[in-house]
PDB file of C-alpha atoms in Angstrom:
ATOM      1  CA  UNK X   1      10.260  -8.828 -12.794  1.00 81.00           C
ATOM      2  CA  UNK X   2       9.935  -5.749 -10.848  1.00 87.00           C
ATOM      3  CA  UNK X   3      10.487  -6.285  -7.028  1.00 93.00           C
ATOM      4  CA  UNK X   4      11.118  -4.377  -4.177  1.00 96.00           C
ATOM      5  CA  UNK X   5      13.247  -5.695  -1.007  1.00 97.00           C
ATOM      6  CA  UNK X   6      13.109  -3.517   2.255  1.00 97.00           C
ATOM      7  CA  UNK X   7      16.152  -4.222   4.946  1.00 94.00           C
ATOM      8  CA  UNK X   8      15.729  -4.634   7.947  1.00 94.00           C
ATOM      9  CA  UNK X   9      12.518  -6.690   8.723  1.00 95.00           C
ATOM     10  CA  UNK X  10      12.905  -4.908  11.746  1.00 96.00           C
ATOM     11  CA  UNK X  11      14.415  -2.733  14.255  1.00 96.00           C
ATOM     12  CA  UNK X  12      14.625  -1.770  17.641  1.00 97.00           C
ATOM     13  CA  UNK X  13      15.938   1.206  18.935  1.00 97.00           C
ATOM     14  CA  UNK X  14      16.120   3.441  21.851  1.00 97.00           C
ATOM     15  CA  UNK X  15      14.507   6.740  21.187  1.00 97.00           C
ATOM     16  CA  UNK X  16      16.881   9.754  20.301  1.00 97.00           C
ATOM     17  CA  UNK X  17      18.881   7.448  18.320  1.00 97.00           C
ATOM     18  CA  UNK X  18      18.979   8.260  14.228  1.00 97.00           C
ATOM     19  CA  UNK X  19      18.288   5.326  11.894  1.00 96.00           C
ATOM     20  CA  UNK X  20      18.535   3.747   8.437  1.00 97.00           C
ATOM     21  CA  UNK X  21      15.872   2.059   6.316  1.00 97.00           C
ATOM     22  CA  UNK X  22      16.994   0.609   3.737  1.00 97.00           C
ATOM     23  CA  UNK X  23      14.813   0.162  -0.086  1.00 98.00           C
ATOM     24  CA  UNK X  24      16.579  -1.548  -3.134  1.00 97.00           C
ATOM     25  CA  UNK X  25      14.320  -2.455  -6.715  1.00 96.00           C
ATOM     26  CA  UNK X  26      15.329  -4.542  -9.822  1.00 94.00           C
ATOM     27  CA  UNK X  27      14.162  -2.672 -12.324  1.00 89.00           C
ATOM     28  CA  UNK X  28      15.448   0.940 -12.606  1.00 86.00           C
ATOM     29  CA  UNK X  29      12.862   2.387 -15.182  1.00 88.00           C
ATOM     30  CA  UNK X  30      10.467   4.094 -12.012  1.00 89.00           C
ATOM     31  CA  UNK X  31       8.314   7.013 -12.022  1.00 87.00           C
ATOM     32  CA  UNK X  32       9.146   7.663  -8.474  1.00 91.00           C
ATOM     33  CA  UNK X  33       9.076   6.237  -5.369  1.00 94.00           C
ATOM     34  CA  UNK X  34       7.514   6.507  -2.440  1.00 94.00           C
ATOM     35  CA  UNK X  35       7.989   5.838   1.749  1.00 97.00           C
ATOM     36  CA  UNK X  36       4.461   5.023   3.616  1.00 96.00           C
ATOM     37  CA  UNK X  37       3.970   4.206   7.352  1.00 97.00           C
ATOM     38  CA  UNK X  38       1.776   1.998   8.260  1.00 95.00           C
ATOM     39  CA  UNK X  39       0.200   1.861  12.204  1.00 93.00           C
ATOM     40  CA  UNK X  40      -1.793  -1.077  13.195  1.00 86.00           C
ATOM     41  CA  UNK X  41      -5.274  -1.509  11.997  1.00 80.00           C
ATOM     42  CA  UNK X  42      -5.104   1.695   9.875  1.00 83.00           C
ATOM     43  CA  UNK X  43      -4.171   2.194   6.339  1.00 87.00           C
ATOM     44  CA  UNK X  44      -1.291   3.828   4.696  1.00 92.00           C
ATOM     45  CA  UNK X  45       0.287   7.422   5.489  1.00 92.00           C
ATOM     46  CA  UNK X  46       1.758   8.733   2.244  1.00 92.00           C
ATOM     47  CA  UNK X  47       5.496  10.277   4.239  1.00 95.00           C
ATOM     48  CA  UNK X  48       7.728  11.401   0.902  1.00 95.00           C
ATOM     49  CA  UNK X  49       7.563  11.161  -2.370  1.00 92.00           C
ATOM     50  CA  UNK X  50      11.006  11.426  -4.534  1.00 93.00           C
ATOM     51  CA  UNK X  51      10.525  11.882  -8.555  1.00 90.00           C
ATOM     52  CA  UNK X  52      12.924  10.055 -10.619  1.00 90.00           C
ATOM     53  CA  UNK X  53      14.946  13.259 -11.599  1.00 91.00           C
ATOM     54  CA  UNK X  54      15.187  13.810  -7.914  1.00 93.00           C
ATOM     55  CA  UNK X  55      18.018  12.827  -5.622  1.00 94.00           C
ATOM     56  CA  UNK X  56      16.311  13.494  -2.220  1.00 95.00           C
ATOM     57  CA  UNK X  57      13.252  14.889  -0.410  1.00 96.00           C
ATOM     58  CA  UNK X  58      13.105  15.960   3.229  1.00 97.00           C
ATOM     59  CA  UNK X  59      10.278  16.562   5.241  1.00 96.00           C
ATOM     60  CA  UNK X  60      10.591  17.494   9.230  1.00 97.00           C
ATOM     61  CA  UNK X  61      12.758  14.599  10.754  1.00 97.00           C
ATOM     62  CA  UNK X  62      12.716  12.472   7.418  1.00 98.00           C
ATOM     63  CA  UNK X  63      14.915  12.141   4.900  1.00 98.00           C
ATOM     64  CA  UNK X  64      14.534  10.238   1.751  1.00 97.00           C
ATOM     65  CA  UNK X  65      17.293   9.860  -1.113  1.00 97.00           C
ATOM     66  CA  UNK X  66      17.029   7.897  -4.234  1.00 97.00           C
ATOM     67  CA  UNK X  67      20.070   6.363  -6.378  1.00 95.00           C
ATOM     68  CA  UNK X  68      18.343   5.039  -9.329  1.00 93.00           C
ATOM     69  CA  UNK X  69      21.529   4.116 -11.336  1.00 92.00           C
ATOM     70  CA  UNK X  70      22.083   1.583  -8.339  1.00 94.00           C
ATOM     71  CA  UNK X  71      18.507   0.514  -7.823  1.00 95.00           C
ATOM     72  CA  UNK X  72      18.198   1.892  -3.893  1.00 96.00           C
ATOM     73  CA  UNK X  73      16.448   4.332  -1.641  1.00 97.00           C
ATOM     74  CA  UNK X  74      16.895   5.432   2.215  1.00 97.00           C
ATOM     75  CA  UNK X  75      14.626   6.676   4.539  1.00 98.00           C
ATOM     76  CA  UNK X  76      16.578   8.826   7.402  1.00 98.00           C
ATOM     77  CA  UNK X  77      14.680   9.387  10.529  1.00 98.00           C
ATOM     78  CA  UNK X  78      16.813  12.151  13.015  1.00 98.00           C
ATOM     79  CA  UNK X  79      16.089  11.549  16.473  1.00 98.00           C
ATOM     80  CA  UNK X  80      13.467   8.849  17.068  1.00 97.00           C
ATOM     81  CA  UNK X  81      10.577   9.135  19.113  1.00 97.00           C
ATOM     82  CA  UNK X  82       8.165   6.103  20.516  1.00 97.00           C
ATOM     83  CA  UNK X  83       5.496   7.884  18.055  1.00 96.00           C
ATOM     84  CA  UNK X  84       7.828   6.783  15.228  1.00 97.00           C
ATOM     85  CA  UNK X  85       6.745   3.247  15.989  1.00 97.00           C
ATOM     86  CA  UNK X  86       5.284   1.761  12.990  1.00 97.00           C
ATOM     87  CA  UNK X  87       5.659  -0.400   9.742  1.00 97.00           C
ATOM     88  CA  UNK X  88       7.489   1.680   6.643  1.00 98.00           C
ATOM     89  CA  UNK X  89       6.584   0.666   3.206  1.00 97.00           C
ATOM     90  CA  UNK X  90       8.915   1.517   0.317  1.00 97.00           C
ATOM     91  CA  UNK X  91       6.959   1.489  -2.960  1.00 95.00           C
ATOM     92  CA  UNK X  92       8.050   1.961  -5.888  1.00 94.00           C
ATOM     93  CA  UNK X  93       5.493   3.467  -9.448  1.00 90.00           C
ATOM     94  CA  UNK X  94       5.987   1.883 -12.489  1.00 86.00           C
ATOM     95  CA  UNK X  95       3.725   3.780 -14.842  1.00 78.00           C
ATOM     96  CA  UNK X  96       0.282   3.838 -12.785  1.00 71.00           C
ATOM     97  CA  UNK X  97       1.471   0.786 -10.415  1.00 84.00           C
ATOM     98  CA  UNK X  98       2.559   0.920  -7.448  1.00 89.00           C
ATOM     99  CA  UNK X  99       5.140  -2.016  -6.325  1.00 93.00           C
ATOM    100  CA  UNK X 100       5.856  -2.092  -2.910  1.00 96.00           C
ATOM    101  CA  UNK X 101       8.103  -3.810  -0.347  1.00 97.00           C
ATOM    102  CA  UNK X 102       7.387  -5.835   2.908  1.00 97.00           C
ATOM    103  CA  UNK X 103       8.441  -3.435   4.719  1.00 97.00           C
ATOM    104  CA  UNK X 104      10.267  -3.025   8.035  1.00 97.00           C
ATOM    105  CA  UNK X 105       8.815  -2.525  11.290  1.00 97.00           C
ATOM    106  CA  UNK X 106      10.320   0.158  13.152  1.00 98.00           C
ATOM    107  CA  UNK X 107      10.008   0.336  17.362  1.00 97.00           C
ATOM    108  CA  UNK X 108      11.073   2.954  19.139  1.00 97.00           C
ATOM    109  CA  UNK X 109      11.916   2.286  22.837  1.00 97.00           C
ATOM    110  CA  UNK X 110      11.324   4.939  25.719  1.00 93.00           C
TER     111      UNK X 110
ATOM    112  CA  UNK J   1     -12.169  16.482   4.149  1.00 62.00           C
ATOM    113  CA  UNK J   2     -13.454  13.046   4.728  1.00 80.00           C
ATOM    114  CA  UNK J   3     -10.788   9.868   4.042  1.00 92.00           C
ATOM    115  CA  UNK J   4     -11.527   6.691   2.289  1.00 95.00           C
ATOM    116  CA  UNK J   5     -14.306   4.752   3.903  1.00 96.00           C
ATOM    117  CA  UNK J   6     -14.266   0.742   3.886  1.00 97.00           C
ATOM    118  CA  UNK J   7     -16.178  -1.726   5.593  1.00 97.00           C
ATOM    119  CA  UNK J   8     -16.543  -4.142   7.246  1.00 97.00           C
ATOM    120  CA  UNK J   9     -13.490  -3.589   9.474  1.00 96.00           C
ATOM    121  CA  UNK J  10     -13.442  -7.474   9.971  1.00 97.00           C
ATOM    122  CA  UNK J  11     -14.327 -10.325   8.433  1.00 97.00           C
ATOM    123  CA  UNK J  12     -14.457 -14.080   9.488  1.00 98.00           C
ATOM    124  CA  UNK J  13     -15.546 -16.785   7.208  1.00 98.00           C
ATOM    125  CA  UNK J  14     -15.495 -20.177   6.693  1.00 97.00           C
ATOM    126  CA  UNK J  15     -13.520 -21.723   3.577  1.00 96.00           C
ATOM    127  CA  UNK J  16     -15.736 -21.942   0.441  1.00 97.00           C
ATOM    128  CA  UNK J  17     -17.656 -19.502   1.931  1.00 97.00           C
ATOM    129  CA  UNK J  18     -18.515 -15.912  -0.143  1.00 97.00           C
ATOM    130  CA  UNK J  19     -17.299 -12.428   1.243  1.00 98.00           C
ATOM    131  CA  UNK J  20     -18.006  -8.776  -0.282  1.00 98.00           C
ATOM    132  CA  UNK J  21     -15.982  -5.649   0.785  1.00 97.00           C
ATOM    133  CA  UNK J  22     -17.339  -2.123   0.294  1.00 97.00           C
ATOM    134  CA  UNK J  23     -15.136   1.224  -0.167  1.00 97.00           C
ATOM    135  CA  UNK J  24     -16.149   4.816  -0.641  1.00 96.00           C
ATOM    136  CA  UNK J  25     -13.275   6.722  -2.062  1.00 96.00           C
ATOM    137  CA  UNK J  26     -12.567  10.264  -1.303  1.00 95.00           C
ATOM    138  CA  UNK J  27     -15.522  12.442  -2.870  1.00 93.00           C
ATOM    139  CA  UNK J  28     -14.105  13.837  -6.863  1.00 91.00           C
ATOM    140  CA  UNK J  29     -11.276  11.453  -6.882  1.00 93.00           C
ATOM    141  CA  UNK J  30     -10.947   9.385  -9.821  1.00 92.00           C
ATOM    142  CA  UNK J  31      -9.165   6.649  -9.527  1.00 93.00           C
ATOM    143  CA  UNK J  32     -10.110   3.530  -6.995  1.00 95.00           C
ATOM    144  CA  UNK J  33      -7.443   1.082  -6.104  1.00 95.00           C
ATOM    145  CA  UNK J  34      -7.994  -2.545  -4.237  1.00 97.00           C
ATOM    146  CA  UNK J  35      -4.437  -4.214  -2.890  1.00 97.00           C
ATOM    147  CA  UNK J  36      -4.196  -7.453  -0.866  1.00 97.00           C
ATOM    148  CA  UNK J  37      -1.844  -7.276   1.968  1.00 96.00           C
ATOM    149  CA  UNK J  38      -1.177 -10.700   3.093  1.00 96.00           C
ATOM    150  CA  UNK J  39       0.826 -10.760   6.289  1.00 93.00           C
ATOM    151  CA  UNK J  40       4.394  -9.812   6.477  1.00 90.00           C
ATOM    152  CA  UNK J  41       4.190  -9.036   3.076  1.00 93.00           C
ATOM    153  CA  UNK J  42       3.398  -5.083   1.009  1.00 93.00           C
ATOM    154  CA  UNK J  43       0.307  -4.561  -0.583  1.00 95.00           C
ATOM    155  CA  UNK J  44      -0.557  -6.097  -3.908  1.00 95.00           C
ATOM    156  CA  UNK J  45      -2.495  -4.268  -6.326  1.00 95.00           C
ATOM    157  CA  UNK J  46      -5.770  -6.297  -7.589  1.00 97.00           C
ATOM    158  CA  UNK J  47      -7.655  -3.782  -9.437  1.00 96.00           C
ATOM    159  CA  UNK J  48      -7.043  -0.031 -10.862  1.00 94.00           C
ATOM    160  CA  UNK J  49     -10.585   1.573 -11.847  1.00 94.00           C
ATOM    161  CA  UNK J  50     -10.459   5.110 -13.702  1.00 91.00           C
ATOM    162  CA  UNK J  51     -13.878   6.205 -13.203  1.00 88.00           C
ATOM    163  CA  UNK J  52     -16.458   3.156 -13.609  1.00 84.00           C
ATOM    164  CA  UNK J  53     -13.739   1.485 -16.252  1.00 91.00           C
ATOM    165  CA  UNK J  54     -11.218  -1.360 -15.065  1.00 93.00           C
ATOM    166  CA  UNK J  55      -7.615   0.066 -16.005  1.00 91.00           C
ATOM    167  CA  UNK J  56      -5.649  -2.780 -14.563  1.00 91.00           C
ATOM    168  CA  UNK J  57      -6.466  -6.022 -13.156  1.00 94.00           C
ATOM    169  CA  UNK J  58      -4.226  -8.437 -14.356  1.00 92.00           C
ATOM    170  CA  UNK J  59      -3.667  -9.857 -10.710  1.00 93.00           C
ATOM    171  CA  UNK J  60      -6.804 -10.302 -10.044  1.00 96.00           C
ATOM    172  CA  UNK J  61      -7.315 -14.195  -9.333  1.00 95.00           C
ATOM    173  CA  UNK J  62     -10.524 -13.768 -12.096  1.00 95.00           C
ATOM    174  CA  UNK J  63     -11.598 -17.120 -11.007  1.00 96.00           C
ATOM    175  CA  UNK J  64     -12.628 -16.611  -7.437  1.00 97.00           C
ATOM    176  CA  UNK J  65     -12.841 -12.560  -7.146  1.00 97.00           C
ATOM    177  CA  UNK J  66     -14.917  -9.881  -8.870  1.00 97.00           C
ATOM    178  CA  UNK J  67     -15.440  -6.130  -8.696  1.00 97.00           C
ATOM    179  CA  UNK J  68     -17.167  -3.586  -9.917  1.00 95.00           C
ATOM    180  CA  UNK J  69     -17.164   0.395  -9.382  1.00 95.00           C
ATOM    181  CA  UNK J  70     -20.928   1.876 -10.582  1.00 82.00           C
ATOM    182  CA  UNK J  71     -21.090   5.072 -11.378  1.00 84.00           C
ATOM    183  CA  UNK J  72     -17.772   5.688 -10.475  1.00 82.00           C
ATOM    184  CA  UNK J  73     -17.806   6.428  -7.245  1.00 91.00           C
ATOM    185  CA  UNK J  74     -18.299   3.188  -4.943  1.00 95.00           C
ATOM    186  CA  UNK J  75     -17.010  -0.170  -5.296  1.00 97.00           C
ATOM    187  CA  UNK J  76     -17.643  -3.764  -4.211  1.00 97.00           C
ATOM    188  CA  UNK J  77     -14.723  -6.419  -4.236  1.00 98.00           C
ATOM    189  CA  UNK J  78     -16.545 -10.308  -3.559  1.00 98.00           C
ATOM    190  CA  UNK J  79     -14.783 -13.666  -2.962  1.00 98.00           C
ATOM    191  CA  UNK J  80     -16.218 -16.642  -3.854  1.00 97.00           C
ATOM    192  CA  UNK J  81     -15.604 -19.229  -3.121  1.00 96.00           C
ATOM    193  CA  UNK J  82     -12.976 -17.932  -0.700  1.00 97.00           C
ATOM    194  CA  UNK J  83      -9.699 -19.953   0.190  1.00 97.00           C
ATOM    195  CA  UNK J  84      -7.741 -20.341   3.309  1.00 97.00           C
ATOM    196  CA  UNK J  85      -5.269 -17.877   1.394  1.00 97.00           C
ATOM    197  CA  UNK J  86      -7.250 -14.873   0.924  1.00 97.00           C
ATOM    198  CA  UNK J  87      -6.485 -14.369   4.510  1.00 98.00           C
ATOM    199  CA  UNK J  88      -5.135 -10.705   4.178  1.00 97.00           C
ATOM    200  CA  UNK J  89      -6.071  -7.392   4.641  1.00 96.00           C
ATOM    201  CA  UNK J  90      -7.955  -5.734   1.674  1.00 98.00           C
ATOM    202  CA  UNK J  91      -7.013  -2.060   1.511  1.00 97.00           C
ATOM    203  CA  UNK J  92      -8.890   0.604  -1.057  1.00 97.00           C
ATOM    204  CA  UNK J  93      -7.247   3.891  -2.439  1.00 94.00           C
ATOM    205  CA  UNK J  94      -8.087   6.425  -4.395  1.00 93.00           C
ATOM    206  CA  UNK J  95      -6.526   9.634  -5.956  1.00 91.00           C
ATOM    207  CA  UNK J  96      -7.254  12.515  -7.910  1.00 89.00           C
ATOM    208  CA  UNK J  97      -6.336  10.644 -11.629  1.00 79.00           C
ATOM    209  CA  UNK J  98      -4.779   7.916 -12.388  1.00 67.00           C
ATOM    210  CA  UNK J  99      -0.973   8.948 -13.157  1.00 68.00           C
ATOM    211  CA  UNK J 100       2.492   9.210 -11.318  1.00 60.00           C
ATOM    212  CA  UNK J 101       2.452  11.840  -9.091  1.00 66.00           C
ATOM    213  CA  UNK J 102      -1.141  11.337  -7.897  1.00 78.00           C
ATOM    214  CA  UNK J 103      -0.989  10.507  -4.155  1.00 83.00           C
ATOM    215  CA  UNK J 104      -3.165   7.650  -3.695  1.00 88.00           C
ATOM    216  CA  UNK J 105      -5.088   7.740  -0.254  1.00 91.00           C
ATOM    217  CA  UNK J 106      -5.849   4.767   1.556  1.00 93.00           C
ATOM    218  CA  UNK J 107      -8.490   3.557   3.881  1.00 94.00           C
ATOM    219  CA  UNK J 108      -8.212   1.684   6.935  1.00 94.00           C
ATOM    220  CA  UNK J 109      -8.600  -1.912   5.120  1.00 96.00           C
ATOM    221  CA  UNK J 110     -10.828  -4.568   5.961  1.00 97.00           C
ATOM    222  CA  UNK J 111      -8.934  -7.611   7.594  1.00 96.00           C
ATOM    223  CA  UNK J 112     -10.538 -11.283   6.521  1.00 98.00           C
ATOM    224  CA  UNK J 113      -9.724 -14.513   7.774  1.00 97.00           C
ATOM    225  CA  UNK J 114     -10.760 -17.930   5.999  1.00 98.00           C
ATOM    226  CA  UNK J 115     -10.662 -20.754   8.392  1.00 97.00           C
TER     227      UNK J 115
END
C-alpha cells in the first residue's frame, strides 16, 4: 500500500529560526514528489517539485531533498517568517496519482 | 491568468440529504482532478478526468457519489444521499495533461458539513 507519513503534526517556532519537515513513503517506485502549502480556506500552492533522478531542489528560502533508496524527503525552510505560517503537504506521484500526507502545520511566532 | 474556480465555498446539509459541487478548471488544461480532504488528514483523490473521459476513479464511493465533466471543460461532483462522513473539504485541480510532471492547480475547495 502506498502511504505517506509527514512528522511533525506540528510546530511552533519563533521566527528567524531554520526548520525541518520531515516526509517518509512505503513504496519507493515514485515519479516524483512534491511539497504544497496549504493557508486556511484556500487551496494548494504547488512550492517544489523533485524528479526521481533528482537529489534536491531549492527555491528562495526552501530546500527540498529526496532519498528514495530510504523512502524520505525534507523540506528546509532558512529563516522563518510569520508569513511561513501554514499547513505543508508532502505528496508523493505514483504514475498519474498523487498520494499525499497529513501534513504538518507550521506557525511561525513574531 | 485566471485559477481554478469552485463553488459553493460552503456547504451545510442535513444527513441523507443531496449536495452538488461545481469547478471550472483553468481554461486549455486537460486534466480535472476531485480530492476529499477530510480533516487532519491530505487530500484523497476521487476522480481523474482526461478531457470528458474518467481516467481514474477507483475511490470513488460509486454508491453515494457521481460526476461527470461535459465537454471537457466543467464538472459537477453530487452526493446523495450524503453521510455524516463526507464532512470534508472537496478540492478540484487541473493541469495541462495528465502525466508526472504536470503541475496540477488547485482551487480554493468547497468545505461541506453533514449534520
Amino acid at each position: 500500500k502506498q502511504e505517506v507519513t509527514q512528522i511533525p503534526a506540528a510546530l511552533s517556532v519563533p521566527e528567524g529560526e531554520n526548520l525541518v519537515l520531515n516526509c517518509s513513503f512505503t513504496d519507493s517506485a515514485i515519479y516524483n514528489l512534491q511539497w504544497f502549502r496549504q493557508d486556511p480556506g484556500k487551496g494548494l500552492t504547488s512550492l517544489l517539485l523533485i524528479q526521481s533522478s533528482q537529489r534536491e531542489q531549492t527555491s528562495g528560502r526552501l530546500n527540498a531533498s529526496l532519498d528514495k533508496s530510504s523512502g524520505r524527503s525534507t523540506l528546509y525552510i532558512a529563516a522563518s517568517q510569520p508569513g511561513d505560517s501554514a499547513t505543508y503537504l508532502c505528496a508523493v506521484e505514483y504514475g498519474n496519482k498523487l498520494v499525499f500526507g497529513a501534513g504538518t502545520i507550521l506557525r511561525v511566532k513574531s | 491568468e485566471a485559477g481554478v474556480a469552485q463553488s459553493p465555498r460552503y456547504k451545510i446539509i442535513e444527513k441523507r440529504q443531496s449536495v452538488a459541487f461545481w469547478c471550472n478548471p483553468i481554461s486549455g488544461h486537460a486534466t480535472l482532478y476531485w480530492y476529499q480532504q477530510i480533516l487532519g488528514q491530505g487530500p484523497k483523490l476521487l476522480i481523474q478526468f482526461q478531457n470528458n473521459g474518467v481516467v481514474d476513479d477507483s475511490q470513488l464511493p460509486k454508491d453515494r457519489f457521481s460526476a461527470e465533466r461535459l465537454k471537457g471543460v466543467d464538472s459537477t461532483l453530487k452526493i446523495q444521499p450524503a453521510k455524516l462522513e463526507d464532512s470534508a473539504v472537496y478540492l478540484c485541480a487541473s493541469s495541462l495533461g495528465g502525466r508526472a510532471l504536470d503541475t496540477q492547480y488547485f482551487g480554493p475547495g468547497t468545505r461541506l458539513t453533514v449534520l
